[in-house]
Amino acid sequence: MLEEDMEVAIKVVVVGNGAVGKSSMIQRYCKGIFTKDYKKTIGVDFLERQIQVNDEDVRLMLWDTAGQEEFDAITKAYYRGAQACVLVFSTTDRESYEAIGSWKEKVEAEVGDIPTVLVQNKIDLLDETVIKNEEAEALAKRLKLRFYRSSVKEDLNVNEVFKYLAEKYLQKLKQQMFTQPAIKSVSPAGIAVKACSSVGIQA
Ligand SMILES: Nc1nc2c(ncn2[C@@H]2O[C@H](COP(=O)(O)OP(=O)(O)OP(=O)(O)O)[C@@H](O)[C@H]2O)c(=O)[nH]1
C-alpha cells in the first residue's frame, strides 16, 4: 500500500504515426466514445481518467501527440516528465509498424526507460492486414515490450493497455519508495498534474 490520502498521477504519452488511432484510443478510454471522422491532432492534447489499481486511486493523464513529423518539435517537449508510454501502429499501415523503433527512440531520448507497451490497433480490419502476426510479435520481443492487439472501434483491449501500464508504474513507484523513502514527500498537490513532474505523486 502507498500512504493514505496519496494520489498517484501518471503521465502517459501515446505516440505513433498519423491516423493509427491515438486520439481515438484516448477518447474511447476517457469518454467511452468512438467516431469515424479523422481529425489530425495539431501538436498535443490531453484527457484524464481516474481508475483503481490494487486498491490505489490512480489518475491517468493521457497525452495525445501528433503523429505527423511536422509537429515533432512541439510533441518532443511534451514527452518530458512522461512516466509511461503507448507505442501504436495500425494493422493496415505498414509504415506505422516500421516507424515504431524510431518513436521509441524519440521518447527514450527525452525520458529514458519508462513502462511502455506496443499496441497494434485496428484489429477489426484484420482482413486488410499488411503485417503478419509473427512480425508484430517479433517486434515486441526485440523491443522487450508487452504487446496488445486492440480495436478502438470495437472497444477491444483498450482498458487492458492502460491498466497494465498503471500496474507497471505502481510497481516501479513502490520499489523506488522502498529504496528511496524520501520520495514520499516530493511534489505538492497539483504539481504532478499541471507540470507533470517525473515523480507523479500528490500528497
Ligand atoms: N476500423 C477502425 N478504425 C479506427 C480504429 N481506431 C481509429 N480508427 C479510425 O482511424 C482514423 C484515425 O484515427 P485517429 O484517432 O484520429 O488517429 P491519430 O493516430 O490520433 O492521428 P494523428 O492525430 O494524425 O496523429 C479515424 O478515422 C478513426 O475513426 C479502429 O480500431 N478500427
PDB file of C-alpha atoms and ligand atoms in Angstrom:
ATOM      1  CA  MET A   1       0.000   0.000   0.000  1.00  0.00           C
ATOM      2  CA  LEU A   2       1.088   3.536  -0.659  1.00  0.00           C
ATOM      3  CA  GLU A   3       0.456   6.163   2.005  1.00  0.00           C
ATOM      4  CA  GLU A   4      -3.154   7.014   2.742  1.00  0.00           C
ATOM      5  CA  ASP A   5      -4.622  10.068   1.004  1.00  0.00           C
ATOM      6  CA  MET A   6      -1.874   9.901  -1.527  1.00  0.00           C
ATOM      7  CA  GLU A   7      -2.976  10.078  -5.098  1.00  0.00           C
ATOM      8  CA  VAL A   8      -0.820   8.728  -7.829  1.00  0.00           C
ATOM      9  CA  ALA A   9      -0.879  10.656 -11.089  1.00  0.00           C
ATOM     10  CA  ILE A  10       0.691   9.118 -14.140  1.00  0.00           C
ATOM     11  CA  LYS A  11       1.542  10.996 -17.274  1.00  0.00           C
ATOM     12  CA  VAL A  12       1.169   8.640 -20.233  1.00  0.00           C
ATOM     13  CA  VAL A  13       2.195   9.629 -23.738  1.00  0.00           C
ATOM     14  CA  VAL A  14       0.532   7.928 -26.687  1.00  0.00           C
ATOM     15  CA  VAL A  15       2.752   8.012 -29.768  1.00  0.00           C
ATOM     16  CA  GLY A  16       2.900   6.594 -33.283  1.00  0.00           C
ATOM     17  CA  ASN A  17       2.374   7.632 -36.902  1.00  0.00           C
ATOM     18  CA  GLY A  18      -0.591   9.728 -38.032  1.00  0.00           C
ATOM     19  CA  ALA A  19      -4.030   8.076 -38.260  1.00  0.00           C
ATOM     20  CA  VAL A  20      -3.147   4.892 -36.349  1.00  0.00           C
ATOM     21  CA  GLY A  21      -5.863   5.710 -33.804  1.00  0.00           C
ATOM     22  CA  LYS A  22      -4.118   7.518 -30.931  1.00  0.00           C
ATOM     23  CA  SER A  23      -6.772  10.193 -30.426  1.00  0.00           C
ATOM     24  CA  SER A  24      -9.499   7.588 -30.846  1.00  0.00           C
ATOM     25  CA  MET A  25      -7.904   5.370 -28.217  1.00  0.00           C
ATOM     26  CA  ILE A  26      -7.719   8.175 -25.673  1.00  0.00           C
ATOM     27  CA  GLN A  27     -11.279   9.275 -26.417  1.00  0.00           C
ATOM     28  CA  ARG A  28     -12.535   5.727 -26.108  1.00  0.00           C
ATOM     29  CA  TYR A  29     -10.786   5.254 -22.797  1.00  0.00           C
ATOM     30  CA  CYS A  30     -11.643   8.593 -21.215  1.00  0.00           C
ATOM     31  CA  LYS A  31     -15.025   9.378 -22.765  1.00  0.00           C
ATOM     32  CA  GLY A  32     -16.259   5.969 -23.930  1.00  0.00           C
ATOM     33  CA  ILE A  33     -16.872   7.158 -27.475  1.00  0.00           C
ATOM     34  CA  PHE A  34     -15.657   6.324 -30.981  1.00  0.00           C
ATOM     35  CA  THR A  35     -16.073   8.409 -34.112  1.00  0.00           C
ATOM     36  CA  LYS A  36     -15.230   7.533 -37.683  1.00  0.00           C
ATOM     37  CA  ASP A  37     -14.035  11.030 -38.519  1.00  0.00           C
ATOM     38  CA  TYR A  38     -10.347  11.634 -38.758  1.00  0.00           C
ATOM     39  CA  LYS A  39      -9.205  14.925 -37.321  1.00  0.00           C
ATOM     40  CA  LYS A  40      -5.458  15.281 -37.368  1.00  0.00           C
ATOM     41  CA  THR A  41      -4.042  16.204 -33.964  1.00  0.00           C
ATOM     42  CA  ILE A  42      -2.238  19.528 -34.044  1.00  0.00           C
ATOM     43  CA  GLY A  43       0.567  19.439 -31.523  1.00  0.00           C
ATOM     44  CA  VAL A  44      -0.785  17.787 -28.394  1.00  0.00           C
ATOM     45  CA  ASP A  45      -3.961  17.298 -26.459  1.00  0.00           C
ATOM     46  CA  PHE A  46      -4.725  15.675 -23.135  1.00  0.00           C
ATOM     47  CA  LEU A  47      -7.536  13.866 -21.324  1.00  0.00           C
ATOM     48  CA  GLU A  48      -7.608  12.097 -18.000  1.00  0.00           C
ATOM     49  CA  ARG A  49      -9.298   9.218 -16.248  1.00  0.00           C
ATOM     50  CA  GLN A  50      -9.259   8.007 -12.684  1.00  0.00           C
ATOM     51  CA  ILE A  51      -9.039   4.280 -12.030  1.00  0.00           C
ATOM     52  CA  GLN A  52      -8.403   1.934  -9.133  1.00  0.00           C
ATOM     53  CA  VAL A  53      -5.453  -0.387  -9.311  1.00  0.00           C
ATOM     54  CA  ASN A  54      -4.934  -2.817  -6.429  1.00  0.00           C
ATOM     55  CA  ASP A  55      -6.979  -0.526  -4.150  1.00  0.00           C
ATOM     56  CA  GLU A  56      -4.947   2.546  -5.071  1.00  0.00           C
ATOM     57  CA  ASP A  57      -6.518   5.566  -6.747  1.00  0.00           C
ATOM     58  CA  VAL A  58      -4.622   6.311  -9.875  1.00  0.00           C
ATOM     59  CA  ARG A  59      -5.151   9.273 -12.139  1.00  0.00           C
ATOM     60  CA  LEU A  60      -4.035   8.665 -15.694  1.00  0.00           C
ATOM     61  CA  MET A  61      -3.258  11.746 -17.734  1.00  0.00           C
ATOM     62  CA  LEU A  62      -3.207  10.689 -21.346  1.00  0.00           C
ATOM     63  CA  TRP A  63      -1.265  12.905 -23.706  1.00  0.00           C
ATOM     64  CA  ASP A  64      -2.257  12.651 -27.322  1.00  0.00           C
ATOM     65  CA  THR A  65       0.643  13.635 -29.518  1.00  0.00           C
ATOM     66  CA  ALA A  66       0.522  14.392 -33.220  1.00  0.00           C
ATOM     67  CA  GLY A  67       1.753  11.612 -35.472  1.00  0.00           C
ATOM     68  CA  GLN A  68       2.875  13.908 -38.250  1.00  0.00           C
ATOM     69  CA  GLU A  69       6.567  14.731 -38.363  1.00  0.00           C
ATOM     70  CA  GLU A  70       5.852  18.402 -38.938  1.00  0.00           C
ATOM     71  CA  PHE A  71       4.856  18.604 -35.256  1.00  0.00           C
ATOM     72  CA  ASP A  72       7.926  16.773 -33.908  1.00  0.00           C
ATOM     73  CA  ALA A  73       9.415  19.840 -32.267  1.00  0.00           C
ATOM     74  CA  ILE A  74       6.223  20.522 -30.314  1.00  0.00           C
ATOM     75  CA  THR A  75       5.476  16.955 -29.324  1.00  0.00           C
ATOM     76  CA  LYS A  76       9.008  16.265 -28.107  1.00  0.00           C
ATOM     77  CA  ALA A  77       8.641  18.858 -25.390  1.00  0.00           C
ATOM     78  CA  TYR A  78       5.577  17.039 -24.104  1.00  0.00           C
ATOM     79  CA  TYR A  79       7.390  13.748 -23.701  1.00  0.00           C
ATOM     80  CA  ARG A  80       9.282  15.294 -20.807  1.00  0.00           C
ATOM     81  CA  GLY A  81       8.077  14.048 -17.477  1.00  0.00           C
ATOM     82  CA  ALA A  82       6.207  11.129 -19.070  1.00  0.00           C
ATOM     83  CA  GLN A  83       6.045   8.122 -16.782  1.00  0.00           C
ATOM     84  CA  ALA A  84       4.575   5.611 -19.221  1.00  0.00           C
ATOM     85  CA  CYS A  85       4.229   5.254 -22.969  1.00  0.00           C
ATOM     86  CA  VAL A  86       1.950   3.587 -25.512  1.00  0.00           C
ATOM     87  CA  LEU A  87       3.518   2.936 -28.923  1.00  0.00           C
ATOM     88  CA  VAL A  88       0.781   2.467 -31.523  1.00  0.00           C
ATOM     89  CA  PHE A  89       0.801   1.156 -35.078  1.00  0.00           C
ATOM     90  CA  SER A  90      -2.072   0.217 -37.343  1.00  0.00           C
ATOM     91  CA  THR A  91      -2.980  -3.175 -38.808  1.00  0.00           C
ATOM     92  CA  THR A  92      -3.497  -1.523 -42.207  1.00  0.00           C
ATOM     93  CA  ASP A  93      -0.422   0.704 -42.315  1.00  0.00           C
ATOM     94  CA  ARG A  94       2.972  -0.918 -42.825  1.00  0.00           C
ATOM     95  CA  GLU A  95       4.876   2.343 -42.428  1.00  0.00           C
ATOM     96  CA  SER A  96       3.394   2.849 -38.995  1.00  0.00           C
ATOM     97  CA  TYR A  97       4.757  -0.556 -37.983  1.00  0.00           C
ATOM     98  CA  GLU A  98       8.183   0.225 -39.385  1.00  0.00           C
ATOM     99  CA  ALA A  99       8.293   3.545 -37.560  1.00  0.00           C
ATOM    100  CA  ILE A 100       7.829   2.057 -34.071  1.00  0.00           C
ATOM    101  CA  GLY A 101      11.550   1.784 -33.337  1.00  0.00           C
ATOM    102  CA  SER A 102      12.122   5.428 -34.118  1.00  0.00           C
ATOM    103  CA  TRP A 103       9.130   6.522 -31.963  1.00  0.00           C
ATOM    104  CA  LYS A 104      10.534   4.536 -29.081  1.00  0.00           C
ATOM    105  CA  GLU A 105      13.905   6.218 -29.513  1.00  0.00           C
ATOM    106  CA  LYS A 106      12.337   9.685 -29.596  1.00  0.00           C
ATOM    107  CA  VAL A 107      10.558   9.093 -26.309  1.00  0.00           C
ATOM    108  CA  GLU A 108      13.587   7.463 -24.716  1.00  0.00           C
ATOM    109  CA  ALA A 109      15.776  10.376 -25.719  1.00  0.00           C
ATOM    110  CA  GLU A 110      13.590  12.651 -23.595  1.00  0.00           C
ATOM    111  CA  VAL A 111      12.637  10.463 -20.639  1.00  0.00           C
ATOM    112  CA  GLY A 112      14.782   7.328 -20.653  1.00  0.00           C
ATOM    113  CA  ASP A 113      13.364   3.912 -19.940  1.00  0.00           C
ATOM    114  CA  ILE A 114       9.718   4.088 -18.757  1.00  0.00           C
ATOM    115  CA  PRO A 115       6.962   1.440 -18.657  1.00  0.00           C
ATOM    116  CA  THR A 116       5.940   1.039 -22.305  1.00  0.00           C
ATOM    117  CA  VAL A 117       3.551  -1.121 -24.329  1.00  0.00           C
ATOM    118  CA  LEU A 118       3.322  -1.887 -28.001  1.00  0.00           C
ATOM    119  CA  VAL A 119      -0.187  -1.776 -29.495  1.00  0.00           C
ATOM    120  CA  GLN A 120      -1.378  -2.977 -32.870  1.00  0.00           C
ATOM    121  CA  ASN A 121      -4.644  -1.089 -33.369  1.00  0.00           C
ATOM    122  CA  LYS A 122      -7.497  -1.594 -35.878  1.00  0.00           C
ATOM    123  CA  ILE A 123      -7.508  -5.335 -35.356  1.00  0.00           C
ATOM    124  CA  ASP A 124     -11.129  -5.281 -36.602  1.00  0.00           C
ATOM    125  CA  LEU A 125      -9.578  -4.752 -40.056  1.00  0.00           C
ATOM    126  CA  LEU A 126      -7.591  -7.988 -39.929  1.00  0.00           C
ATOM    127  CA  ASP A 127      -8.817  -8.897 -43.435  1.00  0.00           C
ATOM    128  CA  GLU A 128      -6.837  -5.941 -44.749  1.00  0.00           C
ATOM    129  CA  THR A 129      -3.740  -6.565 -42.671  1.00  0.00           C
ATOM    130  CA  VAL A 130      -0.324  -5.683 -44.065  1.00  0.00           C
ATOM    131  CA  ILE A 131       1.591  -7.038 -41.071  1.00  0.00           C
ATOM    132  CA  LYS A 132       1.950 -10.726 -40.280  1.00  0.00           C
ATOM    133  CA  ASN A 133       1.262 -11.814 -36.707  1.00  0.00           C
ATOM    134  CA  GLU A 134       4.803 -13.197 -36.409  1.00  0.00           C
ATOM    135  CA  GLU A 135       6.270  -9.876 -37.474  1.00  0.00           C
ATOM    136  CA  ALA A 136       4.373  -7.934 -34.859  1.00  0.00           C
ATOM    137  CA  GLU A 137       5.276 -10.447 -32.174  1.00  0.00           C
ATOM    138  CA  ALA A 138       8.930 -10.403 -33.230  1.00  0.00           C
ATOM    139  CA  LEU A 139       8.977  -6.623 -32.935  1.00  0.00           C
ATOM    140  CA  ALA A 140       7.584  -6.760 -29.411  1.00  0.00           C
ATOM    141  CA  LYS A 141      10.146  -9.382 -28.487  1.00  0.00           C
ATOM    142  CA  ARG A 142      13.014  -7.424 -29.974  1.00  0.00           C
ATOM    143  CA  LEU A 143      11.985  -4.258 -28.154  1.00  0.00           C
ATOM    144  CA  LYS A 144      11.176  -6.269 -24.989  1.00  0.00           C
ATOM    145  CA  LEU A 145       7.667  -4.841 -24.760  1.00  0.00           C
ATOM    146  CA  ARG A 146       4.298  -6.207 -23.668  1.00  0.00           C
ATOM    147  CA  PHE A 147       2.192  -6.466 -26.829  1.00  0.00           C
ATOM    148  CA  TYR A 148      -1.553  -5.874 -27.232  1.00  0.00           C
ATOM    149  CA  ARG A 149      -3.807  -6.069 -30.269  1.00  0.00           C
ATOM    150  CA  SER A 150      -6.642  -3.605 -29.979  1.00  0.00           C
ATOM    151  CA  SER A 151      -9.673  -2.339 -31.770  1.00  0.00           C
ATOM    152  CA  VAL A 152     -10.670   1.051 -30.518  1.00  0.00           C
ATOM    153  CA  LYS A 153     -13.689   0.798 -32.784  1.00  0.00           C
ATOM    154  CA  GLU A 154     -14.916  -2.384 -31.098  1.00  0.00           C
ATOM    155  CA  ASP A 155     -13.558  -1.459 -27.675  1.00  0.00           C
ATOM    156  CA  LEU A 156     -11.226  -4.418 -27.588  1.00  0.00           C
ATOM    157  CA  ASN A 157      -8.223  -4.375 -25.251  1.00  0.00           C
ATOM    158  CA  VAL A 158      -8.160  -0.610 -24.713  1.00  0.00           C
ATOM    159  CA  ASN A 159      -8.731  -0.796 -20.933  1.00  0.00           C
ATOM    160  CA  GLU A 160      -6.154  -3.557 -20.650  1.00  0.00           C
ATOM    161  CA  VAL A 161      -3.411  -1.403 -22.161  1.00  0.00           C
ATOM    162  CA  PHE A 162      -3.800   1.367 -19.613  1.00  0.00           C
ATOM    163  CA  LYS A 163      -4.388  -0.960 -16.685  1.00  0.00           C
ATOM    164  CA  TYR A 164      -1.152  -2.767 -17.463  1.00  0.00           C
ATOM    165  CA  LEU A 165       0.790   0.492 -17.616  1.00  0.00           C
ATOM    166  CA  ALA A 166      -0.705   1.736 -14.351  1.00  0.00           C
ATOM    167  CA  GLU A 167       0.230  -1.534 -12.636  1.00  0.00           C
ATOM    168  CA  LYS A 168       3.743  -1.434 -14.032  1.00  0.00           C
ATOM    169  CA  TYR A 169       4.206   2.129 -12.920  1.00  0.00           C
ATOM    170  CA  LEU A 170       2.865   1.467  -9.404  1.00  0.00           C
ATOM    171  CA  GLN A 171       5.231  -1.455  -9.079  1.00  0.00           C
ATOM    172  CA  LYS A 172       8.122   0.766 -10.061  1.00  0.00           C
ATOM    173  CA  LEU A 173       6.994   3.508  -7.687  1.00  0.00           C
ATOM    174  CA  LYS A 174       6.758   1.137  -4.740  1.00  0.00           C
ATOM    175  CA  GLN A 175      10.228  -0.148  -5.443  1.00  0.00           C
ATOM    176  CA  GLN A 176      11.531   3.420  -5.575  1.00  0.00           C
ATOM    177  CA  MET A 177       9.813   4.289  -2.312  1.00  0.00           C
ATOM    178  CA  PHE A 178      11.369   1.280  -0.709  1.00  0.00           C
ATOM    179  CA  THR A 179      14.853   2.168  -1.855  1.00  0.00           C
ATOM    180  CA  GLN A 180      14.479   5.978  -1.601  1.00  0.00           C
ATOM    181  CA  PRO A 181      11.945   6.714   1.200  1.00  0.00           C
ATOM    182  CA  ALA A 182      12.407  10.499   0.783  1.00  0.00           C
ATOM    183  CA  ILE A 183      10.409  10.316  -2.435  1.00  0.00           C
ATOM    184  CA  LYS A 184       7.174  10.294  -0.359  1.00  0.00           C
ATOM    185  CA  SER A 185       7.416  13.953   0.446  1.00  0.00           C
ATOM    186  CA  VAL A 186       8.077  15.234  -3.053  1.00  0.00           C
ATOM    187  CA  SER A 187       5.571  17.103  -5.195  1.00  0.00           C
ATOM    188  CA  PRO A 188       2.731  19.030  -3.554  1.00  0.00           C
ATOM    189  CA  ALA A 189      -0.835  18.585  -4.780  1.00  0.00           C
ATOM    190  CA  GLY A 190      -1.409  19.868  -8.260  1.00  0.00           C
ATOM    191  CA  ILE A 191       2.168  19.973  -9.392  1.00  0.00           C
ATOM    192  CA  ALA A 192       2.233  16.425 -10.664  1.00  0.00           C
ATOM    193  CA  VAL A 193      -0.849  17.141 -12.717  1.00  0.00           C
ATOM    194  CA  LYS A 194      -0.064  20.596 -14.028  1.00  0.00           C
ATOM    195  CA  ALA A 195       3.647  20.344 -14.552  1.00  0.00           C
ATOM    196  CA  CYS A 196       3.734  16.572 -14.832  1.00  0.00           C
ATOM    197  CA  SER A 197       6.736  16.065 -12.602  1.00  0.00           C
ATOM    198  CA  SER A 198       8.635  12.874 -13.060  1.00  0.00           C
ATOM    199  CA  VAL A 199       7.622  11.636  -9.622  1.00  0.00           C
ATOM    200  CA  GLY A 200       3.883  11.799 -10.139  1.00  0.00           C
ATOM    201  CA  ILE A 201       2.660  11.635  -6.555  1.00  0.00           C
ATOM    202  CA  GLN A 202       0.333  14.089  -4.935  1.00  0.00           C
ATOM    203  CA  ALA A 203       0.021  14.218  -1.170  1.00  0.00           C
TER     204      ALA A 203
HETATM  205  N1  LIG B   1     -11.586   0.409 -38.204  1.00  0.00           N
HETATM  206  C1  LIG B   1     -11.003   1.101 -37.220  1.00  0.00           C
HETATM  207  N2  LIG B   1     -10.775   2.422 -37.373  1.00  0.00           N
HETATM  208  C2  LIG B   1     -10.160   3.079 -36.345  1.00  0.00           C
HETATM  209  C3  LIG B   1      -9.780   2.442 -35.137  1.00  0.00           C
HETATM  210  N3  LIG B   1      -9.189   3.367 -34.341  1.00  0.00           N
HETATM  211  C4  LIG B   1      -9.216   4.529 -35.008  1.00  0.00           C
HETATM  212  N4  LIG B   1      -9.815   4.385 -36.213  1.00  0.00           N
HETATM  213  C5  LIG B   1     -10.029   5.411 -37.259  1.00  0.00           C
HETATM  214  O1  LIG B   1      -8.758   5.800 -37.759  1.00  0.00           O
HETATM  215  C6  LIG B   1      -8.764   7.178 -38.110  1.00  0.00           C
HETATM  216  C7  LIG B   1      -7.610   7.907 -37.431  1.00  0.00           C
HETATM  217  O2  LIG B   1      -7.820   7.888 -36.028  1.00  0.00           O
HETATM  218  P1  LIG B   1      -7.191   8.992 -35.055  1.00  0.00           P
HETATM  219  O3  LIG B   1      -7.528   8.545 -33.682  1.00  0.00           O
HETATM  220  O4  LIG B   1      -7.600  10.348 -35.462  1.00  0.00           O
HETATM  221  O5  LIG B   1      -5.627   8.810 -35.379  1.00  0.00           O
HETATM  222  P2  LIG B   1      -4.357   9.525 -34.711  1.00  0.00           P
HETATM  223  O6  LIG B   1      -3.347   8.448 -34.537  1.00  0.00           O
HETATM  224  O7  LIG B   1      -4.754  10.253 -33.492  1.00  0.00           O
HETATM  225  O8  LIG B   1      -3.869  10.520 -35.848  1.00  0.00           O
HETATM  226  P3  LIG B   1      -2.961  11.899 -35.728  1.00  0.00           P
HETATM  227  O9  LIG B   1      -3.756  12.849 -34.907  1.00  0.00           O
HETATM  228  O10 LIG B   1      -2.788  12.361 -37.133  1.00  0.00           O
HETATM  229  O11 LIG B   1      -1.660  11.531 -35.115  1.00  0.00           O
HETATM  230  C8  LIG B   1     -10.128   7.719 -37.715  1.00  0.00           C
HETATM  231  O12 LIG B   1     -10.949   7.759 -38.876  1.00  0.00           O
HETATM  232  C9  LIG B   1     -10.662   6.685 -36.717  1.00  0.00           C
HETATM  233  O13 LIG B   1     -12.068   6.605 -36.724  1.00  0.00           O
HETATM  234  C10 LIG B   1     -10.038   1.022 -35.004  1.00  0.00           C
HETATM  235  O14 LIG B   1      -9.745   0.355 -34.020  1.00  0.00           O
HETATM  236  N5  LIG B   1     -10.649   0.416 -36.091  1.00  0.00           N
END
